[in-house]
Structures are given as C-alpha cells and as structure tokens.
C-alpha cells in the first residue's frame, strides 16, 4: 500500500466535538487507556483536547490499516476510501521510549515501523504519521512573546525576529497591527518548529531550546516544514532522514468521519 511509506499530516478543529464529550457514541473509537486519561482531567477543555487527539489518532491509524481499539466495524466509506467494502484493521498497542515518546507495537509486543506524534492547542489537534522518526506541533499564534525568544531561541532566530520587529518602529495605526501580527506569526513558527524537532528526536525538555536553530529548515538529519493552517494557527512537522516535499496538511472533520460508523 502506497500510504505505508507516505508521510501524512492531519489536523482538526475539535470545537464541534464538545457536544459528543459526555455522550458514549464516539468513545468506542478510543482505547481504554485514552478513555481513562480523558476522565482524569478536571477541566472540560482539557478533556476535549484529549478526546479529539484520540479520535484523530484512530483516524490516522486506519489510513495505514491499524486501529487502537479491540474490535471495529466497517470504516466510514466516504472518508476511508473503501466504498461498499469492509477493511481489515490490525489492532495495535503502545510502548514508550526512555523519555516518554510513544511508539506502536503489535499485540505480541513487536515494534511497528509506523511512527506517529500528536499535538494540541486551543481547539485544534494535529497528528503526523511516517516511517521515520516524526514530530508535530500545533500552536495558536502567540502575541507579544518576544521576551521568550530572547531567553530560549538560538542567536540567528533572535536576529531574524529583531529584523521583523524593526518594521513595527516604522508604522502606526492599522499598519502597526499588521506588522505586530506578522511578528507574532514569525515567533510562533519558530516555536512550533523547535517543538516539532524536539518531539521527533524524542529527548523531551532535556534538550535546551537555544542549543539548535531551525532557521535553515533542517537540524542535522532532521527536516522541518511549517504551515499557517488558520490565520491564528501554526503547524510544524519534523521528519528524520528526508526533506518534506510540497505537501498540504489534511483537515479532518472528526465528528463527521466517525458518526456514520457510530450509528451502525
């Protein structure tokens, strides 16, 4: 299957799922560990993000012939591309690296070659799947965070933001608002690149953010790509071993995708 070797990036607006959070209809698409994790959160928004991330993970796994749940019926034909047919899905579990990075494994404990990573921010979740180490980060555009850059960014990243900031001294009024917006976009793009790289490497916070630069779109053997998927939402992906060619992340309407199967 061609998808087995293809990098794929998905994201979703989870705000339409809020009404499903307290209903059992879509919970059957989540593994028991994910369900327990969701119930541990006290705030509804935190539960919603974990709920949406779990559904997006299940959607992505199915694109490669896997599932995180014990038994499933036929996938939604219009979304999974198997109209009029059933799809055989292999159940997978999860194992974790030294710093907590999750990996897929068979029921027999054999590590699978498919890699994945999840992220969420505000009312958005994102997922990346590939055959090499991958990382993803989605963030709402952060306003006025330049002091963070001075503390945690590499020198050339700080220099780039300083150049962007120079334009804010030239304009005023509506033009100044536009310049400040693009300065915030530039900051958030660097931030999501850094987070995606750290998640792909799997070292967690043990790696200082100022110890590497993402300005070249590459850190050693890891390659980066970022998008503004909404005016206020930045998404970055990192992949080991090969450049990420032109590609547009796929937006998934999670409630629509799973509703047909949930009603069977």
Tab-separated table of C-alpha atoms in Angstrom:
chain	number	residue	atom	x	y	z
A	1	UNK	CA	0.000	0.000	0.000
A	2	UNK	CA	1.373	3.376	-1.025
A	3	UNK	CA	0.282	5.067	2.212
A	4	UNK	CA	2.557	2.784	4.230
A	5	UNK	CA	5.567	4.806	3.080
A	6	UNK	CA	3.936	8.221	2.831
A	7	UNK	CA	4.249	10.998	5.384
A	8	UNK	CA	0.780	12.252	6.267
A	9	UNK	CA	-0.247	15.185	8.433
A	10	UNK	CA	-3.758	15.672	9.795
A	11	UNK	CA	-5.368	18.396	11.851
A	12	UNK	CA	-8.858	19.073	13.155
A	13	UNK	CA	-10.956	21.759	14.771
A	14	UNK	CA	-12.364	19.944	17.810
A	15	UNK	CA	-14.881	22.578	18.911
A	16	UNK	CA	-17.741	20.722	17.100
A	17	UNK	CA	-16.998	17.683	19.295
A	18	UNK	CA	-17.906	19.400	22.562
A	19	UNK	CA	-21.448	18.000	22.448
A	20	UNK	CA	-20.031	14.471	21.996
A	21	UNK	CA	-17.733	14.625	25.006
A	22	UNK	CA	-20.320	13.480	27.536
A	23	UNK	CA	-22.040	11.085	25.112
A	24	UNK	CA	-20.982	7.423	24.649
A	25	UNK	CA	-21.381	7.476	20.845
A	26	UNK	CA	-17.767	8.171	19.854
A	27	UNK	CA	-15.978	6.852	22.925
A	28	UNK	CA	-15.902	3.361	21.398
A	29	UNK	CA	-13.278	4.615	18.936
A	30	UNK	CA	-10.819	5.245	21.780
A	31	UNK	CA	-8.670	2.669	23.564
A	32	UNK	CA	-9.246	2.102	27.281
A	33	UNK	CA	-6.052	3.930	28.299
A	34	UNK	CA	-7.118	7.017	26.329
A	35	UNK	CA	-10.553	6.908	27.937
A	36	UNK	CA	-9.003	6.765	31.401
A	37	UNK	CA	-6.690	9.659	30.571
A	38	UNK	CA	-9.588	11.832	29.422
A	39	UNK	CA	-11.576	11.179	32.592
A	40	UNK	CA	-8.622	12.237	34.769
A	41	UNK	CA	-8.759	15.832	33.501
A	42	UNK	CA	-10.852	18.190	35.605
A	43	UNK	CA	-11.309	20.937	33.006
A	44	UNK	CA	-13.670	20.324	30.103
A	45	UNK	CA	-11.323	21.877	27.523
A	46	UNK	CA	-8.518	19.525	28.601
A	47	UNK	CA	-10.859	16.541	28.269
A	48	UNK	CA	-11.970	17.774	24.866
A	49	UNK	CA	-8.378	18.088	23.590
A	50	UNK	CA	-7.513	14.559	24.781
A	51	UNK	CA	-10.764	13.274	23.251
A	52	UNK	CA	-10.097	14.946	19.897
A	53	UNK	CA	-6.461	13.818	19.825
A	54	UNK	CA	-7.558	10.224	20.438
A	55	UNK	CA	-10.056	10.330	17.578
A	56	UNK	CA	-7.509	11.879	15.213
A	57	UNK	CA	-5.020	9.165	16.191
A	58	UNK	CA	-7.596	6.494	15.363
A	59	UNK	CA	-8.373	8.150	12.036
A	60	UNK	CA	-4.684	8.283	11.113
A	61	UNK	CA	-4.025	4.696	12.144
A	62	UNK	CA	-6.839	3.497	9.904
A	63	UNK	CA	-5.194	5.103	6.895
A	64	UNK	CA	-2.380	2.579	7.371
A	65	UNK	CA	-4.587	-0.421	8.202
A	66	UNK	CA	-4.332	-0.220	12.013
A	67	UNK	CA	-6.638	0.534	14.919
A	68	UNK	CA	-6.122	1.214	18.633
A	69	UNK	CA	-9.370	-0.491	19.676
A	70	UNK	CA	-10.176	-4.150	20.144
A	71	UNK	CA	-12.896	-4.515	17.536
A	72	UNK	CA	-14.304	-2.204	14.887
A	73	UNK	CA	-16.935	-2.398	12.200
A	74	UNK	CA	-16.572	-1.187	8.626
A	75	UNK	CA	-14.997	2.276	8.400
A	76	UNK	CA	-16.989	5.220	7.063
A	77	UNK	CA	-16.898	4.503	3.323
A	78	UNK	CA	-16.786	8.089	2.095
A	79	UNK	CA	-13.900	9.029	4.367
A	80	UNK	CA	-11.759	5.911	4.231
A	81	UNK	CA	-11.992	5.325	0.505
A	82	UNK	CA	-13.432	1.811	0.589
A	83	UNK	CA	-16.992	2.418	-0.572
A	84	UNK	CA	-19.083	-0.716	-0.326
A	85	UNK	CA	-16.224	-2.726	1.190
A	86	UNK	CA	-15.007	-3.635	4.656
A	87	UNK	CA	-11.436	-3.037	5.743
A	88	UNK	CA	-9.394	-5.416	7.841
A	89	UNK	CA	-7.693	-3.469	10.611
A	90	UNK	CA	-4.848	-4.771	12.764
A	91	UNK	CA	-5.087	-3.842	16.437
A	92	UNK	CA	-2.003	-2.119	17.841
A	93	UNK	CA	-0.845	-1.076	21.265
A	94	UNK	CA	1.649	1.448	22.561
A	95	UNK	CA	5.095	1.311	24.071
A	96	UNK	CA	7.201	4.229	25.290
A	97	UNK	CA	10.795	5.315	24.839
A	98	UNK	CA	13.212	6.449	27.528
A	99	UNK	CA	11.794	9.988	27.549
A	100	UNK	CA	8.164	9.004	27.156
A	101	UNK	CA	7.861	9.149	23.364
A	102	UNK	CA	5.136	6.706	22.240
A	103	UNK	CA	5.642	4.018	19.614
A	104	UNK	CA	3.293	1.464	18.072
A	105	UNK	CA	3.553	-2.249	18.717
A	106	UNK	CA	1.606	-5.390	17.818
A	107	UNK	CA	-0.404	-7.360	20.361
A	108	UNK	CA	2.646	-9.646	20.588
A	109	UNK	CA	4.876	-6.717	21.582
A	110	UNK	CA	6.658	-6.351	18.226
A	111	UNK	CA	7.562	-2.761	17.371
A	112	UNK	CA	5.885	-1.490	14.178
A	113	UNK	CA	7.719	0.588	11.546
A	114	UNK	CA	4.976	3.249	11.518
A	115	UNK	CA	5.843	6.311	13.612
A	116	UNK	CA	3.382	8.914	14.869
A	117	UNK	CA	3.134	12.018	17.007
A	118	UNK	CA	0.269	14.144	18.362
A	119	UNK	CA	-0.176	17.758	19.402
A	120	UNK	CA	-2.980	20.064	20.516
A	121	UNK	CA	-3.505	23.739	21.264
A	122	UNK	CA	-6.699	25.652	21.921
A	123	UNK	CA	-9.427	23.953	19.910
A	124	UNK	CA	-7.063	22.266	17.427
A	125	UNK	CA	-5.377	18.862	17.384
A	126	UNK	CA	-2.746	17.601	14.946
A	127	UNK	CA	-1.132	14.271	14.086
A	128	UNK	CA	1.732	13.131	11.875
A	129	UNK	CA	2.474	9.607	10.620
A	130	UNK	CA	5.532	8.305	8.765
A	131	UNK	CA	8.124	5.537	8.592
A	132	UNK	CA	10.918	7.609	10.167
A	133	UNK	CA	11.027	9.492	13.467
A	134	UNK	CA	8.467	12.297	13.266
A	135	UNK	CA	7.246	15.145	15.435
A	136	UNK	CA	4.392	17.637	15.158
A	137	UNK	CA	3.412	20.793	16.994
A	138	UNK	CA	0.318	22.948	16.575
A	139	UNK	CA	0.017	26.282	18.345
A	140	UNK	CA	-2.303	29.237	18.425
A	141	UNK	CA	-0.402	32.344	17.316
A	142	UNK	CA	1.261	33.762	20.420
A	143	UNK	CA	1.070	37.526	20.807
A	144	UNK	CA	3.850	39.595	22.355
A	145	UNK	CA	6.159	36.732	23.334
A	146	UNK	CA	9.462	38.290	22.225
A	147	UNK	CA	10.941	38.054	25.723
A	148	UNK	CA	10.610	34.277	25.495
A	149	UNK	CA	12.634	34.374	22.276
A	150	UNK	CA	15.421	36.286	23.991
A	151	UNK	CA	15.656	33.591	26.652
A	152	UNK	CA	15.190	30.401	24.650
A	153	UNK	CA	15.956	30.937	20.941
A	154	UNK	CA	19.238	30.476	19.101
A	155	UNK	CA	21.136	33.607	18.044
A	156	UNK	CA	20.115	33.596	14.372
A	157	UNK	CA	16.488	33.012	15.340
A	158	UNK	CA	16.623	36.037	17.644
A	159	UNK	CA	18.295	38.101	14.938
A	160	UNK	CA	15.542	37.192	12.478
A	161	UNK	CA	12.844	38.291	14.907
A	162	UNK	CA	14.706	41.533	15.586
A	163	UNK	CA	14.659	42.279	11.848
A	164	UNK	CA	10.931	41.596	11.776
A	165	UNK	CA	10.479	43.846	14.793
A	166	UNK	CA	12.185	46.775	13.063
A	167	UNK	CA	9.115	47.254	10.890
A	168	UNK	CA	6.984	47.928	13.974
A	169	UNK	CA	9.013	51.124	14.507
A	170	UNK	CA	8.075	52.417	11.051
A	171	UNK	CA	4.290	52.085	11.027
A	172	UNK	CA	1.397	53.060	13.257
A	173	UNK	CA	-2.339	52.507	13.433
A	174	UNK	CA	-3.707	49.641	11.364
A	175	UNK	CA	-0.354	49.059	9.657
A	176	UNK	CA	1.287	48.616	13.058
A	177	UNK	CA	-1.312	45.984	13.981
A	178	UNK	CA	-0.500	44.111	10.781
A	179	UNK	CA	3.252	44.276	11.489
A	180	UNK	CA	2.742	43.039	15.056
A	181	UNK	CA	0.617	40.180	13.763
A	182	UNK	CA	3.334	39.022	11.363
A	183	UNK	CA	5.925	39.354	14.113
A	184	UNK	CA	3.794	37.067	16.274
A	185	UNK	CA	3.404	34.651	13.337
A	186	UNK	CA	7.202	34.586	12.884
A	187	UNK	CA	7.736	33.853	16.582
A	188	UNK	CA	5.102	31.110	16.651
A	189	UNK	CA	6.520	29.493	13.505
A	190	UNK	CA	9.964	29.205	15.104
A	191	UNK	CA	8.423	27.925	18.337
A	192	UNK	CA	6.428	25.183	16.611
A	193	UNK	CA	9.486	24.169	14.559
A	194	UNK	CA	11.511	23.782	17.736
A	195	UNK	CA	8.799	21.777	19.464
A	196	UNK	CA	8.329	19.508	16.432
A	197	UNK	CA	12.093	18.844	16.272
A	198	UNK	CA	12.352	18.008	19.975
A	199	UNK	CA	9.387	15.649	19.695
A	200	UNK	CA	10.863	13.933	16.627
A	201	UNK	CA	14.207	13.415	18.359
A	202	UNK	CA	12.405	12.189	21.465
A	203	UNK	CA	14.628	13.855	24.062
A	204	UNK	CA	11.903	15.944	25.645
A	205	UNK	CA	12.868	19.013	27.653
A	206	UNK	CA	16.343	17.572	28.246
A	207	UNK	CA	17.424	19.449	25.091
A	208	UNK	CA	17.819	23.235	25.623
A	209	UNK	CA	15.815	25.233	23.070
A	210	UNK	CA	18.743	27.569	22.367
A	211	UNK	CA	21.104	24.682	21.574
A	212	UNK	CA	19.878	24.399	17.974
A	213	UNK	CA	18.489	26.615	15.218
A	214	UNK	CA	15.596	25.859	12.883
A	215	UNK	CA	16.193	28.783	10.506
A	216	UNK	CA	17.535	26.576	7.698
A	217	UNK	CA	14.571	24.203	7.820
A	218	UNK	CA	16.939	21.441	8.878
A	219	UNK	CA	18.690	20.377	12.083
A	220	UNK	CA	21.272	17.715	11.300
A	221	UNK	CA	19.418	14.799	9.680
A	222	UNK	CA	16.008	16.159	10.689
A	223	UNK	CA	13.928	18.242	8.266
A	224	UNK	CA	11.199	20.758	9.074
A	225	UNK	CA	8.166	22.252	7.375
A	226	UNK	CA	5.517	24.614	8.722
A	227	UNK	CA	2.153	25.985	7.633
A	228	UNK	CA	-0.399	28.535	8.781
A	229	UNK	CA	-3.468	26.284	8.646
A	230	UNK	CA	-5.599	29.132	10.009
A	231	UNK	CA	-4.887	32.820	10.384
A	232	UNK	CA	-4.197	32.185	14.067
A	233	UNK	CA	-2.940	28.583	13.984
A	234	UNK	CA	0.608	27.477	13.162
A	235	UNK	CA	1.513	23.833	12.484
A	236	UNK	CA	5.027	22.406	12.103
A	237	UNK	CA	6.259	18.916	11.262
A	238	UNK	CA	9.705	17.369	11.616
A	239	UNK	CA	10.903	14.189	9.891
A	240	UNK	CA	14.168	12.327	10.118
A	241	UNK	CA	16.137	11.393	7.033
A	242	UNK	CA	14.461	13.135	4.104
A	243	UNK	CA	13.110	16.518	3.116
A	244	UNK	CA	9.399	17.142	3.366
A	245	UNK	CA	8.359	17.943	-0.183
A	246	UNK	CA	5.449	20.204	-1.017
A	247	UNK	CA	2.538	18.938	0.981
A	248	UNK	CA	-0.634	20.360	2.488
A	249	UNK	CA	-1.878	19.046	5.855
A	250	UNK	CA	-5.275	17.350	5.632
A	251	UNK	CA	-8.119	18.855	7.656
A	252	UNK	CA	-10.394	16.173	9.129
A	253	UNK	CA	-13.968	16.682	10.329
A	254	UNK	CA	-13.767	14.113	13.102
A	255	UNK	CA	-17.421	14.118	14.104
A	256	UNK	CA	-18.494	13.598	10.504
A	257	UNK	CA	-15.928	10.850	9.868
A	258	UNK	CA	-16.952	8.675	12.805
A	259	UNK	CA	-20.668	9.482	13.093
A	260	UNK	CA	-21.754	7.106	10.308
A	261	UNK	CA	-19.989	4.149	11.870
A	262	UNK	CA	-21.128	5.138	15.377
A	263	UNK	CA	-24.748	4.879	14.249
A	264	UNK	CA	-24.377	1.388	12.797
